[in-house]
Backbone as ProteinMPNN parsed JSONL, in Angstrom:
{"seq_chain_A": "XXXXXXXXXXXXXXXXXXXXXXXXXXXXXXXXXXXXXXXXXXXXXXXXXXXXXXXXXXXXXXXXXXXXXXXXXXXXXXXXXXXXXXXXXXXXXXXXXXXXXXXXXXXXXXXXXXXXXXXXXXXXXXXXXXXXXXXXXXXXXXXXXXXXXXXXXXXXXXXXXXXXXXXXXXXXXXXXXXXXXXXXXX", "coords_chain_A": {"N_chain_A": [[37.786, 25.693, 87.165], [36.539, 27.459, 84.574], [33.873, 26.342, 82.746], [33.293, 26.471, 78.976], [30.736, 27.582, 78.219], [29.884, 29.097, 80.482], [31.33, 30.996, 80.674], [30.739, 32.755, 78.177], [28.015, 33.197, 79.214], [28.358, 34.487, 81.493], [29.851, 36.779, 79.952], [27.586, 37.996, 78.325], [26.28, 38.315, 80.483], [27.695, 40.369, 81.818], [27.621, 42.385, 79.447], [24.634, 42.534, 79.418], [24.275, 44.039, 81.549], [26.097, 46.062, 81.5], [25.003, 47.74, 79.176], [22.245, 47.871, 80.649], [23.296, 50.264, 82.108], [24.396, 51.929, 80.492], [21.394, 52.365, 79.371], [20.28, 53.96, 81.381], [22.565, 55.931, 82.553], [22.239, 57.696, 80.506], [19.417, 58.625, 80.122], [19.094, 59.887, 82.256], [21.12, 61.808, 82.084], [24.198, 63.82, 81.489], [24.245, 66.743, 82.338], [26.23, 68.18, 80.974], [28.198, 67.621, 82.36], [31.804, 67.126, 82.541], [32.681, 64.667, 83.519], [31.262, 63.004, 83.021], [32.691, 62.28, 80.325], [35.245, 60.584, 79.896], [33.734, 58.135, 81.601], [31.488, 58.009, 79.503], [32.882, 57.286, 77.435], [34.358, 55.212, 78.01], [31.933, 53.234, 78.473], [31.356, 53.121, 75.62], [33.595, 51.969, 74.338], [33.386, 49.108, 75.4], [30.914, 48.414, 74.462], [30.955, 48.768, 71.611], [32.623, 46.736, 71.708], [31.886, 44.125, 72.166], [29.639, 44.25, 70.918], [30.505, 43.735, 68.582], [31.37, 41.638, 69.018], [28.906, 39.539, 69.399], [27.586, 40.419, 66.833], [29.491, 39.015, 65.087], [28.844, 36.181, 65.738], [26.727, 35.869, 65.439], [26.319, 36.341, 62.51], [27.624, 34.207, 62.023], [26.477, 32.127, 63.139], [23.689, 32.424, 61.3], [24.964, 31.745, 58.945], [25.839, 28.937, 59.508], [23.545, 27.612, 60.381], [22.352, 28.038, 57.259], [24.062, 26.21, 56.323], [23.606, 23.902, 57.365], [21.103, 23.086, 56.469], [18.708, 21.067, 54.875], [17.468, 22.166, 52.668], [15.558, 24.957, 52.589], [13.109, 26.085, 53.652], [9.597, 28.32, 53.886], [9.722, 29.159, 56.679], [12.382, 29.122, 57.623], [13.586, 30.978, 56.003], [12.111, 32.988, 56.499], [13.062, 33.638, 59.017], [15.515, 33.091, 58.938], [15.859, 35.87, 57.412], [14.801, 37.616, 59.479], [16.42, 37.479, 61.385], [18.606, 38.464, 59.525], [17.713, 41.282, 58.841], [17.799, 42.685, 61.622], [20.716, 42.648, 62.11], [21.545, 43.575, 60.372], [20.242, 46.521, 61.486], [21.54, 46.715, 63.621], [24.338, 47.374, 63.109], [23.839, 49.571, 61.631], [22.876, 51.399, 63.719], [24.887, 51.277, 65.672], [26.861, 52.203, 64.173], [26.342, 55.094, 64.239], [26.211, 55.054, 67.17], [29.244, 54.906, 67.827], [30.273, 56.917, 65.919], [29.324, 59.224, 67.366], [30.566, 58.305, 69.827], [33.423, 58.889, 69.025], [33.315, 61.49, 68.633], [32.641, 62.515, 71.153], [35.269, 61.948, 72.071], [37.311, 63.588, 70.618], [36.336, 65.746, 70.743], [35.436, 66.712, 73.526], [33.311, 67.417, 76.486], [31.647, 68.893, 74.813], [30.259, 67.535, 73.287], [28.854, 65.921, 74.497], [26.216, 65.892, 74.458], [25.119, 65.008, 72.061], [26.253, 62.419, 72.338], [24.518, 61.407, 74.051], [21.876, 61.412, 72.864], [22.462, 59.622, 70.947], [23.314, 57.139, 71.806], [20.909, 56.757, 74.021], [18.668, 56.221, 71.384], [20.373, 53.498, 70.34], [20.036, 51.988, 72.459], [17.678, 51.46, 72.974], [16.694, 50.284, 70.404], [18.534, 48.105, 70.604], [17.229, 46.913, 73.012], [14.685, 46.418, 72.121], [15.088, 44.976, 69.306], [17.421, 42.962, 69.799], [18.599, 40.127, 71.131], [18.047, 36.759, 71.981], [16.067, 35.307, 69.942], [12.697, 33.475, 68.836], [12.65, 31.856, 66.152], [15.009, 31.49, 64.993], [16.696, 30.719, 66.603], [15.652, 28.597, 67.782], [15.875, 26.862, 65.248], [18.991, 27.117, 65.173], [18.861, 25.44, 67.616], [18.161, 23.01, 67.155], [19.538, 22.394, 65.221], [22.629, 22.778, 65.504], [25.472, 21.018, 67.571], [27.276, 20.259, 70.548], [29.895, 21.074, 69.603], [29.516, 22.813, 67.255], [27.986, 24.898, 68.887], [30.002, 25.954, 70.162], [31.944, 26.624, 68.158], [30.492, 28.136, 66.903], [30.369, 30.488, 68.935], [33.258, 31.482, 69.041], [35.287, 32.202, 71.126], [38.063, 33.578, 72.276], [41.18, 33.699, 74.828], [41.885, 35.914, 74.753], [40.25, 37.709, 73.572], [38.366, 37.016, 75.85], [39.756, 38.249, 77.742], [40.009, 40.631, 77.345], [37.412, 41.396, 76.763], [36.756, 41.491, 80.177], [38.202, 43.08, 80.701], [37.561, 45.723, 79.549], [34.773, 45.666, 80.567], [35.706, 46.314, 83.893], [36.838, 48.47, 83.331], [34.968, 50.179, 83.012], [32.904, 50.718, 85.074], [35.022, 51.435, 86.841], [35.154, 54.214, 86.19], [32.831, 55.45, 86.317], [31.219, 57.913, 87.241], [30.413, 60.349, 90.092], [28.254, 61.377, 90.2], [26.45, 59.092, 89.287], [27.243, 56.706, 91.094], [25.584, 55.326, 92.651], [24.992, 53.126, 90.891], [26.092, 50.841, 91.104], [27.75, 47.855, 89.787], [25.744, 44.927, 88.922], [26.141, 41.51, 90.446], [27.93, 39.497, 88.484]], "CA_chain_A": [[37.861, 25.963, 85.734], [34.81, 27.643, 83.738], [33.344, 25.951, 81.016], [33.017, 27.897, 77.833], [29.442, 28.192, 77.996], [29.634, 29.512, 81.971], [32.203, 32.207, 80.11], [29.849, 33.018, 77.536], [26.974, 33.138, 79.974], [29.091, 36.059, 82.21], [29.593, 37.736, 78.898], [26.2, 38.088, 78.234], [25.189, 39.226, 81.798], [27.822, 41.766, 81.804], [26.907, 42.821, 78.287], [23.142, 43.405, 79.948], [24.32, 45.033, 83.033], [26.62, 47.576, 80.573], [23.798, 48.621, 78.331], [21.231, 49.018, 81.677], [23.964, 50.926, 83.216], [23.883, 53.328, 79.933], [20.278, 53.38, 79.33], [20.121, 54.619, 82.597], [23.18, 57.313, 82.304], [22.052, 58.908, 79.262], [17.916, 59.029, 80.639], [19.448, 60.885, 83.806], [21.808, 62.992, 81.729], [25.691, 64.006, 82.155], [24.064, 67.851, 82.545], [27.24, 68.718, 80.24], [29.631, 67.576, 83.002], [33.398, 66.918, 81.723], [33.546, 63.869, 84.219], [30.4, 61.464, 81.913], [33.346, 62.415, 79.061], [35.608, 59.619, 80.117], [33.166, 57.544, 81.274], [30.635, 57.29, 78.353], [34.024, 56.689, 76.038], [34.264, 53.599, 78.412], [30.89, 52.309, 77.858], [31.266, 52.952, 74.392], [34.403, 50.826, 74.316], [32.694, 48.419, 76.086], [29.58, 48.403, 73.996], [31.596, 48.43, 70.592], [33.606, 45.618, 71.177], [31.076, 43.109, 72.6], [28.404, 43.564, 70.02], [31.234, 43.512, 67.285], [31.834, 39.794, 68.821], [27.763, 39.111, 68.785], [27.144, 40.362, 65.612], [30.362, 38.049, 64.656], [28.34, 35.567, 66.316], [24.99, 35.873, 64.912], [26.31, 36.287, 61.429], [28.226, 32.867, 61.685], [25.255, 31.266, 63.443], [22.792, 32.161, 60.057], [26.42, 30.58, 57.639], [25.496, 27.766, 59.654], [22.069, 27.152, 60.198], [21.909, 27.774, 55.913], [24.663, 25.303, 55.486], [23.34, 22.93, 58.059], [19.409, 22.849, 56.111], [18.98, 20.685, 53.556], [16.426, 22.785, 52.414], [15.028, 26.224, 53.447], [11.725, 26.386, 53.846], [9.527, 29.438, 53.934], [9.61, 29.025, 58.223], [13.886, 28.971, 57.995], [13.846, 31.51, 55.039], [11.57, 34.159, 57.122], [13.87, 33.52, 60.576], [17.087, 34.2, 58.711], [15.648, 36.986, 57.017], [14.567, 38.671, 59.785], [17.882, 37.814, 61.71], [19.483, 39.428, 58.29], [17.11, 42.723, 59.081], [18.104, 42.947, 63.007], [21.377, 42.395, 62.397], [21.972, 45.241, 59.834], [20.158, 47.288, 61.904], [21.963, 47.063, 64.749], [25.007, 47.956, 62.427], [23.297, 50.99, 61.449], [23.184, 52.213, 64.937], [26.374, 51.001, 66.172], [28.108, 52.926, 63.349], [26.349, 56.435, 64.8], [27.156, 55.373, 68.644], [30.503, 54.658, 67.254], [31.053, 58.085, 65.674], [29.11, 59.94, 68.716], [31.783, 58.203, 70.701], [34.269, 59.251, 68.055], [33.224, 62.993, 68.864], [33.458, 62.826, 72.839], [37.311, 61.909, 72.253], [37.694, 64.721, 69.755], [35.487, 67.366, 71.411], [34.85, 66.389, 75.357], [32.099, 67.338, 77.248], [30.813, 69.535, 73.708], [29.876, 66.568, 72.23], [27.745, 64.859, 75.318], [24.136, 65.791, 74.348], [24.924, 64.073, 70.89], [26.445, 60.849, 72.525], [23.434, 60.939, 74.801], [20.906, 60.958, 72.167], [23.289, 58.374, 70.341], [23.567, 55.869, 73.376], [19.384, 56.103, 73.622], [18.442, 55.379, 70.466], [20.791, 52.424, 70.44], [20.482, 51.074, 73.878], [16.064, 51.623, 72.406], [17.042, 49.442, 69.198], [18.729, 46.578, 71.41], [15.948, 46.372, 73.724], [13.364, 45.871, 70.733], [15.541, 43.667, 68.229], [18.446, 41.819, 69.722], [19.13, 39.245, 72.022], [17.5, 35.62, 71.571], [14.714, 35.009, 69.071], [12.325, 32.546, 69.01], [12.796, 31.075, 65.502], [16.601, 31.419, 65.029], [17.475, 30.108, 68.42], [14.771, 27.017, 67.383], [16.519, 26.428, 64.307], [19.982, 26.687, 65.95], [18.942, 23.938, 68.861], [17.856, 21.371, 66.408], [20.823, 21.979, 63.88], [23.842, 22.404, 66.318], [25.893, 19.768, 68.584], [28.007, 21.276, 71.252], [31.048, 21.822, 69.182], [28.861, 24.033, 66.522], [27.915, 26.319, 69.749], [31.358, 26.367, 70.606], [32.107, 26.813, 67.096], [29.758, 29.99, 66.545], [31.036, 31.708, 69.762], [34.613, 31.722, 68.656], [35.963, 32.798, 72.09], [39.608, 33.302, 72.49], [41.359, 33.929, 76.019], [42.247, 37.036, 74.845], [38.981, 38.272, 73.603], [37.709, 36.966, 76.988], [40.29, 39.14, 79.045], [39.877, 42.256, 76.832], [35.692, 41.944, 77.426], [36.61, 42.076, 81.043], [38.908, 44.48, 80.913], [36.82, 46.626, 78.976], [33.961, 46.081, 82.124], [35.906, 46.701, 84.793], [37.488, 50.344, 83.305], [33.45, 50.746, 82.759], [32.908, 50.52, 86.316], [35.855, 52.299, 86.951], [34.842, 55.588, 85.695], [31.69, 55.728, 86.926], [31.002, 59.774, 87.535], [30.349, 60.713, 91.222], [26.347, 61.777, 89.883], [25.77, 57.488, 89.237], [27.617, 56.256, 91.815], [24.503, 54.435, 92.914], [24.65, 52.398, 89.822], [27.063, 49.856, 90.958], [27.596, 46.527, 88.693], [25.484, 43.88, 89.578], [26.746, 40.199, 90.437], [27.64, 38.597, 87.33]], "C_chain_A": [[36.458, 26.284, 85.213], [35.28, 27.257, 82.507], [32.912, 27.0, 80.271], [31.685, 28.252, 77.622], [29.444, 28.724, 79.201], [30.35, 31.111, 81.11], [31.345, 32.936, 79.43], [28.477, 33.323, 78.386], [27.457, 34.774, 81.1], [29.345, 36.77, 81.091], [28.63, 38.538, 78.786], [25.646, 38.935, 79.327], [26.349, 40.255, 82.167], [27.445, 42.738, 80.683], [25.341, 43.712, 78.845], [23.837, 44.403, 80.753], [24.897, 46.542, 82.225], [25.605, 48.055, 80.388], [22.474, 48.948, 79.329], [21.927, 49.819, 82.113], [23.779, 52.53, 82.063], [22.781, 53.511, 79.42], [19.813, 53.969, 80.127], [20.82, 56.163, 83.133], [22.31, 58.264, 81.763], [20.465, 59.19, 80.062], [18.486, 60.352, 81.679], [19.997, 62.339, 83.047], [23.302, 63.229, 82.431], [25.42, 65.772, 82.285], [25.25, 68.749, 81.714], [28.811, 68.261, 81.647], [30.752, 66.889, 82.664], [33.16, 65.204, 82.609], [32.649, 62.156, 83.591], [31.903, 61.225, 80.727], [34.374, 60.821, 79.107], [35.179, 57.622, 80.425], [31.777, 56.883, 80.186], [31.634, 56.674, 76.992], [33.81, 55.151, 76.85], [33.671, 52.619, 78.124], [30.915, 52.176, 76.549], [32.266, 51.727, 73.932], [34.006, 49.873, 74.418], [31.545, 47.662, 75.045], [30.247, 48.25, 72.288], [32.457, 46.884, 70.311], [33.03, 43.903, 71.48], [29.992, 43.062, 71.584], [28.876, 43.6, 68.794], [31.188, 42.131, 67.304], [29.92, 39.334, 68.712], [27.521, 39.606, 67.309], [28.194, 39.441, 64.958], [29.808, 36.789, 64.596], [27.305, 35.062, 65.737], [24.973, 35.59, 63.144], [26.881, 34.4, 61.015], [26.906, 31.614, 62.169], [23.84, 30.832, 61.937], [23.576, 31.564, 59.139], [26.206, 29.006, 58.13], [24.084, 27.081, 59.676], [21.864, 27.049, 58.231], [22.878, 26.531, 55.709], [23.903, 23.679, 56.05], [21.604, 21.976, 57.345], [19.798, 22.289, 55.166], [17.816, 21.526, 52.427], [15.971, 23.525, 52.901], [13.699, 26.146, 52.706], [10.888, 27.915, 54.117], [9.958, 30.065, 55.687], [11.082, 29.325, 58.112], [13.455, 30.15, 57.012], [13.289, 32.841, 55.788], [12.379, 34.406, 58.69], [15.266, 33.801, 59.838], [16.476, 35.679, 58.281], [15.825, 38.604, 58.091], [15.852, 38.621, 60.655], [19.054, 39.117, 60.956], [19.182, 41.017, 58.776], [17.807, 43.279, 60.838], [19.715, 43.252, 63.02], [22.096, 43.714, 61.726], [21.434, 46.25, 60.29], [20.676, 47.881, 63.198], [23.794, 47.499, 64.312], [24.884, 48.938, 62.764], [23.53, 51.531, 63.346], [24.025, 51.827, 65.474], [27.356, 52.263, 65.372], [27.675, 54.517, 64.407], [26.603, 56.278, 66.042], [28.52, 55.646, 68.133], [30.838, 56.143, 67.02], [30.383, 59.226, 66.518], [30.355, 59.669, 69.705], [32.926, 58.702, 70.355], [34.739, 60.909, 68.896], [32.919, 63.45, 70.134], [35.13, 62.555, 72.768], [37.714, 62.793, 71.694], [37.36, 66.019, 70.049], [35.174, 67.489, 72.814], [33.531, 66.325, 75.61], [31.602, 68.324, 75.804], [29.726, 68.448, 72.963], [28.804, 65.251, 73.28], [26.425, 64.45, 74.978], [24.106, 64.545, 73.17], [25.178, 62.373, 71.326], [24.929, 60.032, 73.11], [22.301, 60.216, 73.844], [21.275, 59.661, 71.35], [22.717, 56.99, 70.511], [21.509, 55.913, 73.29], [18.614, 55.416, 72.455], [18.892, 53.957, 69.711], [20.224, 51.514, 70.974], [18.031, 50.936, 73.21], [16.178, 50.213, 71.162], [17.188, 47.918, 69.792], [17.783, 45.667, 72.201], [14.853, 45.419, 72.706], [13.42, 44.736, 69.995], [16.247, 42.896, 68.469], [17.71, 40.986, 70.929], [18.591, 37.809, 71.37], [15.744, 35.3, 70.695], [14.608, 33.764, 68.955], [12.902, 31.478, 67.443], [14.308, 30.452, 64.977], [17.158, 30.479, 66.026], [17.014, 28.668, 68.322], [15.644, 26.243, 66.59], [17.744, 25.751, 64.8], [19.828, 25.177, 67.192], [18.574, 23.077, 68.251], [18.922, 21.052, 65.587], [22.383, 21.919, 64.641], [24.346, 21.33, 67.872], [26.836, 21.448, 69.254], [29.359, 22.067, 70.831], [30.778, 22.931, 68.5], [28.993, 25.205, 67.364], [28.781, 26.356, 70.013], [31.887, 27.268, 69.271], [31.982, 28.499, 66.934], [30.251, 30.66, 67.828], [32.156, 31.887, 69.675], [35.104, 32.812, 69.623], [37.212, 32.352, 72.302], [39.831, 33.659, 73.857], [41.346, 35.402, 75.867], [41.512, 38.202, 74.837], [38.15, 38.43, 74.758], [38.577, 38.246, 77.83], [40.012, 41.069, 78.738], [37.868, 42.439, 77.367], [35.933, 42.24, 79.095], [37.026, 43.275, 81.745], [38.141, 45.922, 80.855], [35.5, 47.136, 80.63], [34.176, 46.477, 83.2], [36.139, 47.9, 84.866], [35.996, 51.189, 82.938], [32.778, 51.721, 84.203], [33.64, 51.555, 87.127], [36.374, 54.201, 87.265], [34.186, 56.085, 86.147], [31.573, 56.778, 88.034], [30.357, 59.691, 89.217], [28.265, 60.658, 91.064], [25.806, 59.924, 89.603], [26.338, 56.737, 90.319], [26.697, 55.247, 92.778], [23.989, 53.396, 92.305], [25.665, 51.479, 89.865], [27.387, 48.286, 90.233], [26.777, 45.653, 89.719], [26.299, 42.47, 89.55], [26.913, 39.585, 89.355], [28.647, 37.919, 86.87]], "O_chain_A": [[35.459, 25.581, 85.366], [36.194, 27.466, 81.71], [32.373, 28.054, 80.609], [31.431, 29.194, 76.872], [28.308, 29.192, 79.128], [29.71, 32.163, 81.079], [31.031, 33.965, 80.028], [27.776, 33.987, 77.622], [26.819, 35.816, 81.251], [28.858, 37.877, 81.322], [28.72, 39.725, 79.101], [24.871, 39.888, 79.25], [25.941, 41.13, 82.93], [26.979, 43.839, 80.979], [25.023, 44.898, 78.754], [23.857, 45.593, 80.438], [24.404, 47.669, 82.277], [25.095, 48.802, 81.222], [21.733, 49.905, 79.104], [21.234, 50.536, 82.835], [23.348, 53.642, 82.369], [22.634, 54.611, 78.888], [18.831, 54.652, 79.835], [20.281, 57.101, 83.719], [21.793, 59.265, 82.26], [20.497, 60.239, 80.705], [18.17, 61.541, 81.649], [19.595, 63.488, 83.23], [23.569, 62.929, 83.595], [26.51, 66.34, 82.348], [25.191, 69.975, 81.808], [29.994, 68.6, 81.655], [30.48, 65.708, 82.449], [33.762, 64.389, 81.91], [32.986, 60.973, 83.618], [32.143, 60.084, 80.331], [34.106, 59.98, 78.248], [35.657, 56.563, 80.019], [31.292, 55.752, 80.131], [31.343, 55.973, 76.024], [33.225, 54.182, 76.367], [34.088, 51.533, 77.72], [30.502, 51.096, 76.126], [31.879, 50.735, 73.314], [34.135, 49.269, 73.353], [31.437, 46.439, 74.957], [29.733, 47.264, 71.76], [32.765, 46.237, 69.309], [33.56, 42.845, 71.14], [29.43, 41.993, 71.348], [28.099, 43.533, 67.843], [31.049, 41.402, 66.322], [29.703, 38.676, 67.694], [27.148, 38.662, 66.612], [27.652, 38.917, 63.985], [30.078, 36.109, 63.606], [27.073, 33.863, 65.581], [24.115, 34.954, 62.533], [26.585, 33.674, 60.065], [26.595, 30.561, 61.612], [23.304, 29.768, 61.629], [22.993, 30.774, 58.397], [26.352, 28.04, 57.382], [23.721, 26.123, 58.994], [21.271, 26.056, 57.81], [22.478, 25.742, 54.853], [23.725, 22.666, 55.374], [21.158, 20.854, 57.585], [20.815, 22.565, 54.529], [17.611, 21.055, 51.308], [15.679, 23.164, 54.041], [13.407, 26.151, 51.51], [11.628, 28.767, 54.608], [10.409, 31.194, 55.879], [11.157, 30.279, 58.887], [12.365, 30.419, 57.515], [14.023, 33.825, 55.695], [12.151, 35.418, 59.353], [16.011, 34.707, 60.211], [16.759, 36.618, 59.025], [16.338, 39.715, 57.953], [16.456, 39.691, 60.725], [19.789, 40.015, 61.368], [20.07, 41.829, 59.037], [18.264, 44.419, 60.932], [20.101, 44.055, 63.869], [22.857, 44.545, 62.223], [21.865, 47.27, 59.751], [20.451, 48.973, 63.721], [24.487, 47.922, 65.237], [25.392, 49.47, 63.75], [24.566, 51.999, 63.819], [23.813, 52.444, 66.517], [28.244, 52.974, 65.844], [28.509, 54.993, 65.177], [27.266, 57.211, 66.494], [28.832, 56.835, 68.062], [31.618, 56.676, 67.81], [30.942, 60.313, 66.366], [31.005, 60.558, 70.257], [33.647, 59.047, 71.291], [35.766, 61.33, 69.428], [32.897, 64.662, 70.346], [35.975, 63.069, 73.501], [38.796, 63.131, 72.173], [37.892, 67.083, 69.731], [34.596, 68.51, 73.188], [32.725, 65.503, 75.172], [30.429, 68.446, 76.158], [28.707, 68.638, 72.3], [28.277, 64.192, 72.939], [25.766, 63.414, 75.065], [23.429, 63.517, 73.206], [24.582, 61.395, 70.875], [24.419, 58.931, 72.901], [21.9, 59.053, 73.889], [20.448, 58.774, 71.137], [22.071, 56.169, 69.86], [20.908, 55.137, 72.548], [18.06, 54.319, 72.528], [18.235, 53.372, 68.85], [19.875, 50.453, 70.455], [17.482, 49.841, 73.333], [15.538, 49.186, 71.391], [16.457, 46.939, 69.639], [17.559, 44.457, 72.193], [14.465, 44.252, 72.656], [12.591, 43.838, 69.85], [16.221, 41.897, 67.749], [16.615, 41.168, 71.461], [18.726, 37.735, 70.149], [14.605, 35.151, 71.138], [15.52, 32.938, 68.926], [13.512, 30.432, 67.668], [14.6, 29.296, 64.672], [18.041, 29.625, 65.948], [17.707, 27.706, 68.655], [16.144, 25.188, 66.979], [17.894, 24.537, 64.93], [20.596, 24.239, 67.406], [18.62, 22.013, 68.868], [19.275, 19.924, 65.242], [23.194, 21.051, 64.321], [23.681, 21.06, 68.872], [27.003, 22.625, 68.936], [29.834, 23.102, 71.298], [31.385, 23.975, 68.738], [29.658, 26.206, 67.096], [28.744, 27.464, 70.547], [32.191, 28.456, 69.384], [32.717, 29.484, 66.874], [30.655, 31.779, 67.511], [32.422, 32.791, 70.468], [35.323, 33.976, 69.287], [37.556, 31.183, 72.477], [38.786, 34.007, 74.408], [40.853, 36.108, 76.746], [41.666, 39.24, 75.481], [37.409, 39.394, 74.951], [37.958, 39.092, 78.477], [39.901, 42.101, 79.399], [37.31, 43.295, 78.054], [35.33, 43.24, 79.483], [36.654, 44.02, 82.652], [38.089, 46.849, 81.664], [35.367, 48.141, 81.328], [33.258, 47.016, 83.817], [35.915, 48.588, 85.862], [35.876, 52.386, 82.676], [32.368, 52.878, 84.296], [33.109, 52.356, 87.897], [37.153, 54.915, 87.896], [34.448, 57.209, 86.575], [31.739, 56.656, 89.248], [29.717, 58.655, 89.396], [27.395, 60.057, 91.693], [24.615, 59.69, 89.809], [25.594, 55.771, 90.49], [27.232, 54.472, 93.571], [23.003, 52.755, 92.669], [26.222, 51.199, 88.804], [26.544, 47.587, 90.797], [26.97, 45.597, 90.934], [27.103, 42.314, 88.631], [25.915, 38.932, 89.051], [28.493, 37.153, 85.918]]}, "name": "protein", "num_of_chains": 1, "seq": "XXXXXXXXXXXXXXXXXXXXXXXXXXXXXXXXXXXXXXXXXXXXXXXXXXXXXXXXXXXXXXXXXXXXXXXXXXXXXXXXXXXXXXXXXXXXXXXXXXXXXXXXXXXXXXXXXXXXXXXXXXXXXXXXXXXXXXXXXXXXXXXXXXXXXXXXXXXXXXXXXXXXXXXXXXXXXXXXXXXXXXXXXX"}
């Protein structure tokens, strides 16, 4: 039986492995070939529906950390903030992968170069602003017990089977030209 943080923990490291797998596509290039068309919808799938559940995540984590303070200080007040800033910015570029991905299902291989540039400036964004920050993450380990972190990851079975689903038809796809880019262990 995995514990819900072991679950959450394989999330996470397929989550990475996705997004190296497409900052690595798009750098290389699908040269306009029809056969990225299927698979960059994948990753997009993939990549839409996992940082819908972190930003779910992240937003419920700052509802708690403010409810949890008895007092915000300038130190808590500048660590949500900039959570607040990261978090709408990774919006912002979600929405244009999102409707790059939109316009490979609507247009095929016409619409690659745009996903490409899409998918980089994203997968550029994530690198820079997400994952674990120092003062947030601080905050969080002094203010939550284990049910909280259970709490804020609000993982269902179903959510769990659809993230793997989503990784394996990632995998799946994977164009003849990457085929050297096989998932790592995770």
């Amino acid at each position: 039986m995995t514990t819900q943080s072991e679950q959450i923990a394989g999330e996470r490291r397929r989550l990475k492995s996705v997004r190296q797998l497409l900052t690595t596509a798009v750098a290389r290039k699908s040269g306009g070939s029809r056969s990225f068309v299927p698979f960059y919808i994948a990753l997009g799938d993939y990549m839409e529906a996992s940082m819908d559940r972190l930003h779910a995540q992240d937003v419920k984590m700052g509802d708690m950390i403010r409810r949890k303070l008895a007092t915000i200080d300038d130190n808590a007040r500048q660590a949500l903030d900039e959570l607040h800033e990261r978090l709408t910015g990774n919006q912002a570029h979600l929405t244009v992968f999102s409707a790059a991905k939109s316009a490979l299902q609507s247009e095929g291989a016409d619409a690659l170069e745009r996903f490409e540039q899409a998918s980089a400036a994203y997968t550029a964004y994530i690198m820079a602003n997400m994952g674990h920050h120092g003062a947030t993450t601080e905050l969080a380990a002094k203010l939550f017990s284990e049910a909280d972190w259970a709490y804020m990851a609000g993982s269902t079975e179903a959510e769990t089977a659809l993230e793997q689903e989503l990784y394996a038809r990632v995998y799946a796809l994977l164009p003849a030209a990457l085929s050297d880019l096989q998932p790592a262990a995770v």
